[in-house]
Amino acid sequence: MFLTISTTGTPDRPATDLGFLLHKHPEKAQAFSTSYGTAHVLYPEADAERCTAALLLEVDAVALVRRGKGKGRGGAPDAALAQYVNDRPYAASSLLAVALSGVFSSAMRGVCNARPERAAQPLPLRIEIPALPARGGPELVRRLFEPLGWAVTAEPVPLDVRFPEWGDSRYVRLVLASDTLTLAEALRHLYVLLPVLDDAKHYWVASDEVDKLLRAGEGWLPDHPEHKLITSRYLSRRWSLTREAMERLELVRLAEADDSEVEEIDNAVEAESEAEEKPTPLAVQRRDAILAALRASGAGRVLDLGCGQGQLVQTLLKDPAFTEIVGVDVSMRALTIAGRRLKLDRMGERQASRVKLFQGSLAYTDNRLKGYDAAVLSEVIEHLDLPRLPALEYAVFGSARPRTVLVTTPNVEYNVRWESLPAGHVRHGDHRFEWTRDEFRAWARAVAERHGYEVEFVPVGPDDPQVGPPTQMAVFGMKVNDEKEAKAA
Ligand code: SAH
């Protein structure tokens, strides 16, 4: 079972730097014992132009079987021959991934004290695995590696070279080449994707596997087009773990997407105010409309769901009628900025006891959101993919169930009035959709119907006779009977 990693050098960057990056000296052959056998690291070639490190895993089939079975049951392992005579010693697989992470753990984390600047740089890489079990064949191998920046050669290995008519085995000879990746990224791709292709994990999947997957997948897995398949296969299709990982991946993806967006929010607000004829920016008019509706509802304890950088929270804090204000957002970065804006660290105790900020996704029910008087979703729904909207609906109207819910969203009909907006464009790069007034009303009425609320619509901004207002707001109030039920519950 083996794998080689090669790089080429330039006059100012000798290829043998690979030794520093891997923390393994090119002139030494080293052996490391693992619980499955021995891992060897050696360099078949090492000069300034080319350097190749090989990782060779000598698997102890007997130890492997003993580890997996033989516990309990009087210690007598099942003697079925298949357990000893299998492809484990020959095929690169999840064992190789485990060995990689053990033997090259610093390199995988991108740590290199001797050449710190080199560890952070992409380098020309060629990785070869002569026999890789690949369920899904060369086609899946390409789908997994190509989106990550690898040029992929995956050739099926014939079952038996003497009898080509027998067809191909489930192995491929894999060659990966790239000069856009760092060594750490390359190792983390292998660490996750080798077991995914092998699709037969050799050890029990424990819940810390989710952590391992997320750590190794940082920076590439959330946006990988096959992240579902990767996650479920990596976790051996254990549904509850897969779900946990998917949820956490989604949080990461949203938070990252949002990181770029957060900076844009203020700019967008400015752009909106510039495009506006009136002196009051639309964002301010929106907050005024929300404030008025909240006051009219008599709410004291308010949730600001998708609070962003906390402008509304700040506004609400100024009014003592709001006794508790909770800002929730999926983006840690937005919450950090909100905390700074509110000067949470310098706030008096009384004031501080009125405000809370925490991270959460509206796509999941959350008990922390129960028991409030009102919830605001200001310019949030359009940031979710349409298929996720029913989940948000349930989390807010089905599970949290505040008496009053305010939802604002752009009115797409008004977009023709924005001078700076080319026809057919949404207002913000991260808007997944923008609705007409009819579309928004149809959605809101259906939601109200399903969850026992009544709903009214309020225009925000100048109400244009043809295309309506720039922002539309729905004001949901829980129906009286439901309110009694909610109190009783
Ligand atoms: N409410 C603020 C911010 C709107 S921008 C305002 O009116 O100005 C949309 C916000 O929704 C962003 O801060 C984004 O991080 C947040 N968001 C997007 N998807 C989310 C989700 N699934 N759960 C919680 N917040 C989400």
XYZ file of C-alpha atoms and ligand atoms in Angstrom:
515
model
C 0.000 0.000 0.000
C 1.777 3.134 -1.003
C 1.660 6.682 -2.180
C 4.264 9.082 -3.493
C 4.394 12.854 -3.283
C 6.721 14.627 -5.708
C 7.666 18.205 -6.315
C 10.036 20.021 -8.628
C 12.418 22.811 -7.689
C 13.493 26.169 -9.074
C 16.949 27.759 -8.720
C 15.883 29.646 -5.606
C 13.635 26.940 -4.210
C 15.199 23.494 -4.175
C 12.778 20.573 -4.457
C 14.310 19.076 -1.306
C 12.381 21.704 0.696
C 9.733 18.991 0.592
C 11.709 17.334 3.395
C 11.261 20.404 5.598
C 7.589 20.654 4.757
C 6.968 17.005 5.603
C 9.231 17.155 8.653
C 11.039 14.083 7.349
C 14.683 14.187 6.335
C 15.276 13.165 2.689
C 18.417 11.244 3.559
C 16.851 8.997 6.117
C 14.442 6.145 5.726
C 12.178 6.175 8.746
C 9.718 3.683 10.132
C 6.782 4.383 12.414
C 4.737 1.706 14.017
C 0.976 2.113 13.915
C -1.716 -0.092 15.328
C -2.243 -1.652 11.897
C 1.353 -2.233 10.952
C 4.399 -0.193 10.043
C 4.515 3.035 8.048
C 7.747 3.774 6.204
C 8.766 7.142 4.823
C 11.581 7.235 2.295
C 12.721 9.368 -0.606
C 13.342 7.462 -3.865
C 14.731 10.682 -5.303
C 15.889 13.873 -3.632
C 17.829 16.550 -5.408
C 17.375 20.229 -6.156
C 15.291 19.572 -9.273
C 13.061 16.738 -8.145
C 12.138 15.296 -4.836
C 9.793 12.389 -4.141
C 8.657 11.167 -0.765
C 7.038 7.766 -0.529
C 4.762 6.599 2.226
C 4.582 2.864 2.409
C 2.281 1.108 4.778
C 3.023 -2.467 5.650
C -0.216 -3.732 7.032
C -0.308 -6.438 9.627
C -3.470 -8.240 8.551
C -3.614 -10.264 11.726
C -3.323 -7.226 13.968
C -6.066 -5.611 11.940
C -8.448 -8.481 12.455
C -7.615 -8.684 16.145
C -8.357 -5.014 16.539
C -11.707 -5.258 14.825
C -12.937 -8.504 16.328
C -11.849 -10.924 18.943
C -12.859 -8.701 21.816
C -15.405 -10.334 24.080
C -16.585 -13.775 22.998
C -13.828 -15.421 24.946
C -11.179 -13.783 22.809
C -11.435 -16.340 20.011
C -11.399 -14.442 16.727
C -13.578 -15.705 13.931
C -11.227 -17.745 11.824
C -12.920 -17.107 8.470
C -10.094 -16.915 6.008
C -11.511 -13.862 4.237
C -10.623 -11.738 7.193
C -6.966 -12.465 6.774
C -6.834 -12.758 3.035
C -8.253 -9.509 1.805
C -7.026 -6.539 -0.144
C -6.068 -4.472 2.870
C -2.322 -4.950 2.599
C -2.219 -4.031 -1.066
C -4.710 -1.272 -1.604
C -4.357 2.307 -0.574
C -7.335 3.034 1.586
C -8.548 4.555 4.755
C -5.594 2.958 6.531
C -3.256 4.957 4.360
C -5.229 8.073 5.242
C -4.825 7.301 8.910
C -1.097 6.743 8.411
C -0.821 10.025 6.471
C -2.372 11.988 9.274
C -0.176 10.248 11.846
C 3.140 10.477 10.063
C 2.643 13.922 8.494
C 0.468 15.540 11.144
C 2.403 18.845 11.293
C 2.525 19.065 7.507
C -1.210 18.496 7.378
C -1.708 21.444 9.697
C 0.613 23.558 7.538
C 3.172 23.930 10.335
C 6.796 24.312 9.240
C 9.165 26.149 11.549
C 12.154 25.753 9.243
C 10.396 27.135 6.157
C 7.221 28.849 7.388
C 6.787 30.917 4.216
C 7.092 27.799 2.042
C 4.355 25.989 3.960
C 1.914 28.733 3.090
C 2.765 28.745 -0.610
C 1.354 26.574 -3.352
C 3.951 24.300 -4.910
C 4.085 22.015 -7.925
C 2.792 18.672 -6.672
C 2.371 15.254 -8.165
C 0.800 12.531 -6.119
C 0.659 8.978 -7.283
C -1.217 6.053 -5.843
C -0.710 2.908 -7.927
C -3.679 0.993 -6.519
C -6.547 2.945 -5.093
C -9.828 1.176 -4.404
C -12.382 3.493 -5.943
C -16.042 2.691 -5.577
C -17.633 4.810 -8.276
C -14.688 4.365 -10.625
C -12.472 6.921 -12.402
C -15.497 9.112 -13.023
C -16.137 9.674 -9.302
C -12.419 10.110 -8.660
C -12.465 13.027 -11.072
C -15.618 14.496 -9.585
C -13.999 14.486 -6.170
C -10.562 15.860 -6.999
C -11.066 18.154 -9.980
C -13.156 20.802 -8.186
C -10.250 21.166 -5.745
C -7.777 22.206 -8.421
C -6.220 18.847 -9.306
C -5.513 17.583 -12.804
C -6.642 13.986 -12.459
C -5.458 10.872 -14.248
C -7.405 7.856 -13.080
C -6.915 4.659 -15.016
C -8.786 1.515 -14.157
C -6.512 -1.328 -13.176
C -7.396 -4.531 -15.057
C -8.453 -7.458 -12.900
C -5.683 -9.551 -14.399
C -3.302 -8.259 -17.060
C -3.062 -11.730 -18.596
C -6.812 -11.868 -19.167
C -8.002 -8.469 -20.395
C -11.399 -9.991 -21.178
C -12.006 -10.277 -17.427
C -12.420 -6.520 -17.367
C -11.387 -3.976 -14.783
C -10.940 -4.330 -11.077
C -12.377 -1.793 -8.636
C -8.944 -0.205 -8.410
C -7.588 2.780 -10.231
C -4.079 4.030 -10.693
C -4.349 7.632 -9.623
C -2.096 10.520 -10.524
C -2.918 13.977 -9.222
C -1.099 17.085 -10.347
C -1.489 20.681 -9.276
C 0.573 23.776 -8.778
C -2.088 25.830 -7.055
C -2.300 23.977 -3.748
C -0.224 24.003 -0.601
C 1.109 20.737 0.727
C -1.197 20.975 3.741
C -4.238 21.328 1.496
C -3.123 18.381 -0.620
C -2.698 16.160 2.439
C -6.063 17.155 3.830
C -7.755 16.343 0.523
C -6.202 12.870 0.591
C -7.010 12.354 4.249
C -10.713 12.855 3.567
C -11.092 11.533 0.044
C -9.133 8.260 0.242
C -11.557 6.710 2.715
C -14.462 8.215 0.769
C -13.347 6.343 -2.345
C -12.537 3.199 -0.432
C -15.983 3.423 1.150
C -15.239 0.661 3.631
C -13.987 2.116 6.815
C -12.008 -0.236 8.910
C -12.766 1.169 12.296
C -15.807 2.124 14.226
C -17.031 5.600 13.392
C -17.051 7.557 16.613
C -18.560 10.966 16.991
C -15.162 12.679 16.999
C -14.944 11.599 13.354
C -17.226 14.524 12.631
C -14.673 16.863 14.170
C -11.870 15.251 12.210
C -13.810 15.616 8.998
C -14.630 19.254 9.630
C -11.057 20.064 10.591
C -9.566 18.382 7.532
C -12.295 19.786 5.317
C -11.783 23.353 6.456
C -11.553 25.729 3.537
C -12.622 23.292 0.833
C -15.324 20.852 1.884
C -18.200 23.288 2.505
C -18.154 24.478 -1.102
C -17.308 21.170 -2.741
C -20.089 20.197 -5.191
C -19.987 16.631 -3.825
C -19.905 17.566 -0.151
C -22.983 15.469 0.580
C -21.535 12.315 -0.870
C -18.180 12.978 0.779
C -19.733 13.559 4.171
C -22.009 10.560 4.099
C -19.393 8.169 2.785
C -16.702 9.481 5.097
C -18.977 8.835 8.027
C -19.868 5.424 6.607
C -23.407 6.473 5.921
C -24.237 6.684 9.592
C -27.190 8.949 9.279
C -27.163 10.815 12.558
C -23.482 11.661 12.250
C -23.902 12.665 8.634
C -26.712 14.961 9.569
C -24.667 16.540 12.333
C -21.761 17.134 9.968
C -24.031 18.510 7.240
C -25.590 20.953 9.651
C -22.258 22.140 10.915
C -20.903 22.418 7.368
C -23.850 24.532 6.437
C -23.150 26.856 9.328
C -19.571 27.190 8.146
C -20.632 27.828 4.569
C -23.177 30.425 5.546
C -20.755 32.104 7.880
C -18.124 32.247 5.159
C -20.486 33.459 2.479
C -21.536 36.039 4.923
C -18.051 37.122 5.868
C -17.647 38.683 2.476
C -21.125 40.051 2.698
C -20.837 41.728 6.053
C -18.455 44.307 4.686
C -20.875 44.926 1.886
C -23.857 45.509 4.117
C -22.751 48.976 5.169
C -21.789 49.809 1.590
C -25.136 48.530 0.387
C -26.899 50.664 2.943
C -24.954 53.666 1.684
C -25.655 52.804 -1.932
C -29.320 52.478 -1.090
C -29.321 55.849 0.566
C -27.587 57.436 -2.393
C -30.076 56.006 -4.838
C -32.834 57.292 -2.605
C -34.467 60.607 -3.495
C -35.493 61.188 0.109
C -32.914 62.256 2.654
C -33.695 59.300 4.954
C -31.887 56.109 3.902
C -34.101 53.134 3.272
C -32.337 51.145 5.989
C -33.348 53.800 8.511
C -36.922 53.904 7.234
C -37.036 50.143 7.625
C -35.874 50.335 11.224
C -38.437 53.065 11.935
C -41.215 50.932 10.460
C -40.106 47.926 12.512
C -39.874 50.008 15.671
C -43.378 51.379 15.148
C -44.839 47.908 14.554
C -43.071 46.489 17.619
C -44.332 49.313 19.811
C -47.860 48.820 18.481
C -47.668 45.125 19.367
C -46.731 45.915 22.961
C -43.773 43.543 22.817
C -41.166 43.686 25.594
C -38.953 40.731 24.805
C -37.804 40.772 21.202
C -35.744 38.526 18.925
C -33.811 40.051 16.041
C -33.261 37.009 13.824
C -30.459 37.490 11.296
C -29.444 40.613 13.221
C -26.342 41.239 11.099
C -24.198 43.971 12.596
C -26.729 44.877 15.244
C -28.115 48.223 14.034
C -31.674 47.301 14.994
C -30.578 45.910 18.359
C -28.887 49.248 18.998
C -32.041 51.159 18.091
C -34.236 48.978 20.308
C -31.897 49.346 23.275
C -32.661 53.058 23.370
C -36.295 52.351 24.214
C -36.794 51.014 27.778
C -40.098 49.425 26.673
C -37.937 46.651 25.234
C -36.812 44.773 28.274
C -34.907 42.013 26.516
C -33.376 42.126 23.048
C -31.736 39.084 21.533
C -29.740 39.255 18.308
C -29.182 35.954 16.506
C -27.086 35.462 13.392
C -25.330 32.621 11.647
C -22.268 34.761 11.030
C -19.810 34.930 13.911
C -18.128 37.805 12.158
C -21.329 39.873 11.982
C -21.931 39.167 15.688
C -18.417 40.303 16.574
C -18.989 43.562 14.742
C -22.398 43.901 16.419
C -20.769 43.407 19.828
C -18.273 46.144 19.071
C -20.960 48.473 17.792
C -22.985 47.997 20.959
C -19.845 48.347 23.112
C -21.003 45.294 25.024
C -17.776 45.186 27.015
C -18.243 48.721 28.333
C -21.965 48.522 28.963
C -23.343 48.970 32.483
C -24.728 45.851 34.127
C -28.353 46.905 33.847
C -28.096 47.682 30.181
C -26.054 44.540 29.522
C -28.735 42.402 31.141
C -31.174 43.572 28.461
C -29.172 42.427 25.477
C -27.858 39.086 24.250
C -26.164 38.066 21.011
C -25.730 34.495 19.941
C -24.908 32.404 16.923
C -27.521 30.139 15.402
C -29.054 29.146 12.109
C -32.689 29.858 11.379
C -32.772 26.740 9.268
C -32.968 24.659 12.483
C -35.340 24.700 15.406
C -33.730 26.168 18.464
C -35.187 26.048 21.978
C -33.358 29.234 22.890
C -35.808 31.119 20.658
C -38.931 30.041 22.531
C -40.977 32.289 24.795
C -40.427 35.730 23.246
C -43.096 38.331 22.495
C -41.906 39.259 19.034
C -39.407 38.273 16.379
C -38.026 40.441 13.588
C -36.641 39.045 10.338
C -35.365 42.134 8.601
C -33.996 41.451 5.120
C -33.144 37.868 6.024
C -35.423 35.423 4.174
C -33.979 36.348 0.777
C -30.575 35.142 2.003
C -31.796 31.557 2.258
C -32.145 29.212 -0.676
C -35.837 28.804 -1.437
C -35.853 25.097 -0.534
C -34.627 26.057 2.997
C -37.490 28.454 3.563
C -39.917 25.841 4.940
C -37.285 24.998 7.561
C -37.050 28.652 8.601
C -40.832 28.864 8.595
C -41.050 25.935 10.968
C -38.243 27.174 13.216
C -39.911 30.577 13.646
C -43.671 30.021 13.331
C -43.872 26.363 14.331
C -41.291 26.103 17.095
C -40.312 29.541 18.511
C -43.876 30.871 18.083
C -43.646 34.486 19.269
C -46.932 36.402 19.395
C -45.750 38.879 16.747
C -43.456 38.277 13.777
C -42.233 40.999 11.428
C -40.730 39.990 8.103
C -39.245 42.472 5.645
C -37.879 41.688 2.198
C -37.157 43.628 -1.016
C -39.986 44.162 -3.473
C -38.434 43.099 -6.767
C -40.938 45.171 -8.760
C -39.297 48.301 -7.366
C -35.887 47.371 -8.770
C -36.618 49.219 -12.028
C -36.633 52.398 -9.946
C -33.085 51.957 -8.689
C -30.906 53.885 -11.070
C -27.818 51.925 -10.222
C -29.429 48.517 -10.686
C -29.259 46.876 -14.130
C -32.603 45.389 -15.153
C -33.174 41.834 -13.976
C -30.595 42.070 -11.172
C -31.177 41.486 -7.508
C -30.023 44.137 -5.067
C -27.352 42.149 -3.365
C -25.052 39.419 -4.583
C -26.142 37.098 -1.806
C -29.876 37.445 -2.380
C -31.081 34.006 -3.418
C -34.395 35.399 -4.604
C -36.428 38.595 -4.590
C -40.192 38.552 -4.657
C -42.958 40.626 -6.195
C -45.643 41.890 -3.852
C -47.942 39.060 -4.923
C -45.322 36.410 -4.351
C -44.479 37.690 -0.883
C -48.146 37.971 0.070
C -48.940 34.496 -1.145
C -46.081 33.080 0.922
C -46.959 35.095 4.023
C -50.660 34.204 3.845
C -49.860 30.511 3.493
C -47.483 30.672 6.461
C -50.095 32.468 8.562
C -52.705 29.907 7.595
C -50.465 26.956 8.451
C -49.436 28.239 11.870
C -52.467 30.095 13.230
C -51.443 33.707 12.593
C -53.099 36.668 10.922
C -51.062 38.796 8.597
C -51.088 42.384 7.348
C -48.795 44.144 4.912
C -47.066 47.469 5.379
C -45.111 49.324 2.691
C -41.694 50.670 3.681
C -40.220 53.561 1.710
C -41.982 55.542 -1.017
C -45.046 53.582 -2.206
C -44.826 53.900 -5.975
C -48.241 53.745 -7.675
C -47.020 51.291 -10.307
C -44.355 49.147 -8.707
C -45.066 49.581 -4.991
C -42.533 50.304 -2.206
C -38.854 49.286 -2.203
C -39.300 47.185 0.940
C -42.328 45.127 1.871
C -43.128 44.177 5.441
C -45.481 41.490 6.728
C -46.809 41.855 10.268
C -47.938 38.528 11.681
C -50.040 38.325 14.836
C -50.873 35.052 16.522
C -54.601 34.337 16.493
C -56.231 34.680 19.899
C -57.076 31.010 20.405
C -53.576 30.009 19.484
C -52.267 32.562 21.904
C -54.216 30.936 24.725
C -52.867 27.583 23.683
C -49.371 29.006 23.595
C -49.784 30.366 27.121
C -51.243 27.105 28.356
C -48.398 25.096 26.820
N -31.280 42.154 9.792
C -30.158 42.950 9.318
C -29.185 42.168 8.434
C -29.730 41.673 7.124
S -28.493 40.839 6.151
C -30.661 44.177 8.596
O -31.854 44.290 8.381
O -29.850 45.011 8.251
C -28.969 39.157 6.376
C -28.422 38.559 7.630
O -28.995 37.272 7.766
C -26.921 38.368 7.613
O -26.359 38.924 8.757
C -26.760 36.859 7.578
O -25.624 36.422 8.295
C -28.016 36.393 8.240
N -28.399 35.024 7.863
C -28.426 34.479 6.624
N -28.841 33.204 6.685
C -29.079 32.943 7.995
C -29.521 31.797 8.709
N -29.820 30.651 8.081
N -29.641 31.880 10.036
C -29.361 33.041 10.688
N -28.939 34.137 10.066
C -28.802 34.098 8.735
